[in-house]
Structure formats: structure tokens, C-alpha cells
Amino acid sequence: PTLARDWPGAVLERMVYEQEPDAATPEPEPPQPPLPVQRPRHPPQVEYVPQLPEHRRNRGTGRRRELAIVEETNAEVQVLRHQRDNIIKMIRSHDRPAAQIVQGILFEVLGRENDSDSESSDEEETPSPEELDEAPAPRRREAARVRAGRALRELIREINRLRRAGKMKEAAAASDRLETEGAIADAKKRAGNSLITRRAKEIQDQVFGMGDLETTRRIVEAFLDSPEMKAVLPAHLQQTSKDAETARLMLEQGKSFVKRLMKAKGRRNDLERNVLLGAVAALCPVDLFELKRGRSFMRAMGTTWAVTSQAVKARQEAEDRGKGWKRVDTKGHYDKVDIAPMVRFWHESAEASSYDNDNKRHANVFLGPHPETKEEMYEKHPLRYQNGTNEQVHEAFTRSSYAQQCKEISAKTTGKEGIIPGLTSLINTRCACIKKRGVGECDCSICKTIHR
């Protein structure tokens, strides 16, 4: 039916049936021979911008080397980007046309703030070389405290320069101006305690990050010894090491002057007393005992309470008077006597001394300097022997007329009943020509006499 429908009018003469054979199973393909071992091919050479110098290229194209080169190149670009303003200033100071060309190339490479931005943003942000010629490179704005600190340092350096040049008046005027400006600025805007504490902690953190103890100590010493720091330190810290050593030396020399040079075995005369009181009064304040510093001052200077109190009193009188030092005169002792009768007793009385017949030499007795020529005066006395012991001589003196003369003279001088000098006063007035008798021989060759 299908044949008649598809081809109408066709005659089917015969039908042949052919039996097709079964499909045979395909045989597997033989395995391909193994490929020969070949070295892996490296990727082609990569070109970088900016290109590396010749000695740093062609060192291999491995992955590790590639990453290292990329990191080094990026680091170089970052360094150039940070130094962009300095490079531009250096280029602009040389040949102008060539400088503009190189400047434009640098801005194409380094002018982009972010490498991932589009070209349109780069063109908008990157200025042209002509605009850079007209407008200088922008500067970073400094804080007000930084500008004030720089001005303060310059003024302190100027004051030190004037002092080194010997211009003390100009230096004093500049120092007064510095103090005045500081007081005005502090009155306008005074820093709070929290700010001062925070800034001090910042300095402490900076100092204690320098190293070990000795290194930190040397750094702090050098820092405080700088001329700029001496002017801003408080009053109690402005004393340098040399000033402290000088103060200690002055104190030692003052104590040595009082204890050694002005040391007296007996009563001081008026001149020595005024010198001592003047030296002590120059170092002690008027309110020394009100400040409860009297004993410490006496220990430091080696003075007694009597000398210290007299020096304070003399200092008070000098300040009240306002005309300098007034000589301190002392009154005479009530037992002050004239030594002339005792000197005559030693030379004239037979109970006191006798001539030395064994030795006929003369002794030089010094009388002191001449009042006009200042030459040393002396007399020649024959040698004499003392007759008896000191006690025997003093007993003979009290019975003599010389003792009555001393009593009459002392009564007129002091206004009281006269006195007779004692043994010590008599021995002190003994002349240098009189010696105590020792072992001696008489002129006779037959007999010998021993005198004691």
C-alpha cells in the first residue's frame, strides 16, 4: 500500500529478499607509542615598565624569578612615587624643554594615585607640565604648635649667638622679649594638665627606647646640656655640672678659709675679727635662724654659734644701713696691763736674770716693722741667764716695785682696782736674750760648778 500510494501506476514485477550479515564487533585500536621526553617550554620574556637595566635582565624566566622582579619593580615605583615632588623640582631647575618632556613621562608613570583606576580618572587627576610651571608643588600644612616651637628655637639660638658675640644688652633684651611672649601666649591659651601629661609621656617613651642604662643616661645628659634646652628648663634644673662643681669648690674653700687661715690660738685682734665676720656674713642670709638652717650652715662652714650669730647681726646692720660694711671694734679687757714694767724687770732686776759670762755673743731682738719705711727693726742684747725657776722669778716680781707700777697703770686704764700680772703674762714678756740656765762651767780650770 505504501508503494501504490507513493508511486501510482508502478508495476511490481518481483520482490527480492536479501539477508544482511550481522554487524561485526570493531577491533580495538592499537596503543600509540609513547612520546619522547621533552623539556618544558618556558613562557616568553616579559617586558616591564620601567624596564630593568641590562645587568638585571635575562636572568631566567622562571616563576620565582618573575615574582622577585615584579616585587622589586613595584618597590622601585613606590620609592619614585614618594620622591615625586623632589624629582620634579630637580628637573625644573635644569634645561626647560627636556625637563618638561621627562616631567610628563614621570607623571604618566607615577602620577596615578591608584593603579587600578581608569584612564579617564588618570587624565583628570594628572596635571600638565605647563600647569606645574605656573603653580608650585603643594606643601604639607604644619600644625600651629610645630610653627610655634620652631620660632621659639630660632629665638633661643639668636640669644645664644648674641651672648657668644659679647652683646649682652641685646641678648638680655631678646631674653626679656622671649619671656614676655611666652607669658602672653600662656595667658591667651594655657595648655591643660592632660595635654602636658600626654606630651611628657611621649617624651618618656622616646627616651626609654634608646638602649641600656648608660646609653640612655648619656643621651639625656647630652640632651639637657644643649644650649636650646638650657633656656627652657626650670630654674632648679638650669644648673649645669660645671656650676654644681664650682658651688661645691666655693663651699670647700670658704670652710678652709675659716678653719685654717683664720684659726686663732688666743684672742683675735679687731682686724682679724672684721675679716672673719665679713667672710661669713657674705654667705649667710639675714633670716638664717628663722629658716632653721643655722646648724647646717655651721656644719658646712665650720663656724661656731657665736661667730655665726655675730655675722648675721652684722649682715642685718649692713643691709639696714645700705652703706656697706661698718668696722666692728671691741672693748679692751679689764685685766689689760702695760708690759713695759715687766720687760724692765727681766733686764734690770738681779733676781730675774744675770749676764752670761761664758758666752759674750749678742742676740737679735726684733721690734717689728718701721711705721714709714716698713723695714724690720731690731736691737742687739747681750745674752743673759734666768735666775731660778719660773715660779721663783714670779714670786720675786710680786715683791718688787715693778709689780706696783703695773697695778697703778691698770687702775688708770680700766677705772677699777689695779691688778698684778700672773705667771703666764710674766713668762710671755720674757725677752729673747734671756735663756734658762743649763749645765755650765766656770772660767776656773781647777774647779767646776754645775748650775741647774
Short mmCIF file of N, CA and C in Angstrom, two decimals, residues 255 288-305 308-309 312:
data_model
loop_
_atom_site.label_atom_id
_atom_site.label_comp_id
_atom_site.label_asym_id
_atom_site.label_seq_id
_atom_site.Cartn_x
_atom_site.Cartn_y
_atom_site.Cartn_z
N LYS A 255 85.14 77.07 103.81
CA LYS A 255 85.39 76.35 105.05
C LYS A 255 86.87 76.30 105.37
N LEU A 288 68.66 83.48 108.56
CA LEU A 288 69.25 82.14 108.62
C LEU A 288 68.64 81.31 109.74
N PHE A 289 68.50 81.90 110.92
CA PHE A 289 67.97 81.14 112.05
C PHE A 289 66.45 81.01 111.98
N GLU A 290 65.76 81.96 111.33
CA GLU A 290 64.31 81.82 111.15
C GLU A 290 63.99 80.69 110.19
N LEU A 291 64.86 80.45 109.24
CA LEU A 291 64.67 79.34 108.30
C LEU A 291 65.12 78.00 108.87
N LYS A 292 65.63 78.03 110.11
CA LYS A 292 66.11 76.81 110.78
C LYS A 292 67.21 76.14 109.96
N ARG A 293 68.14 76.98 109.54
CA ARG A 293 69.30 76.49 108.80
C ARG A 293 70.61 76.86 109.48
N GLY A 294 70.54 77.26 110.74
CA GLY A 294 71.74 77.70 111.43
C GLY A 294 72.75 76.59 111.66
N ARG A 295 72.30 75.45 112.18
CA ARG A 295 73.23 74.37 112.48
C ARG A 295 73.82 73.76 111.20
N SER A 296 72.99 73.64 110.17
CA SER A 296 73.54 73.11 108.91
C SER A 296 74.57 74.07 108.32
N PHE A 297 74.35 75.38 108.45
CA PHE A 297 75.34 76.36 107.97
C PHE A 297 76.63 76.25 108.77
N MET A 298 76.52 76.08 110.08
CA MET A 298 77.72 75.96 110.90
C MET A 298 78.49 74.69 110.57
N ARG A 299 77.80 73.59 110.27
CA ARG A 299 78.49 72.37 109.89
C ARG A 299 79.18 72.52 108.54
N ALA A 300 78.53 73.23 107.61
CA ALA A 300 79.11 73.38 106.27
C ALA A 300 80.31 74.33 106.27
N MET A 301 80.27 75.39 107.09
CA MET A 301 81.33 76.39 107.10
C MET A 301 82.34 76.18 108.21
N GLY A 302 82.02 75.34 109.18
CA GLY A 302 82.96 75.10 110.28
C GLY A 302 83.05 76.25 111.26
N THR A 303 81.98 77.02 111.44
CA THR A 303 81.97 78.15 112.36
C THR A 303 81.25 77.78 113.65
N THR A 304 81.47 78.59 114.66
CA THR A 304 80.78 78.41 115.93
C THR A 304 79.48 79.22 115.94
N TRP A 305 78.68 78.99 116.97
CA TRP A 305 77.42 79.72 117.06
C TRP A 305 77.67 81.20 117.31
N THR A 308 78.72 82.83 114.00
CA THR A 308 77.60 82.85 113.05
C THR A 308 76.57 83.89 113.44
N SER A 309 76.23 83.95 114.72
CA SER A 309 75.24 84.95 115.17
C SER A 309 75.77 86.37 114.99
N VAL A 312 75.47 87.20 111.26
CA VAL A 312 74.08 87.50 110.87
C VAL A 312 73.69 88.90 111.32
#
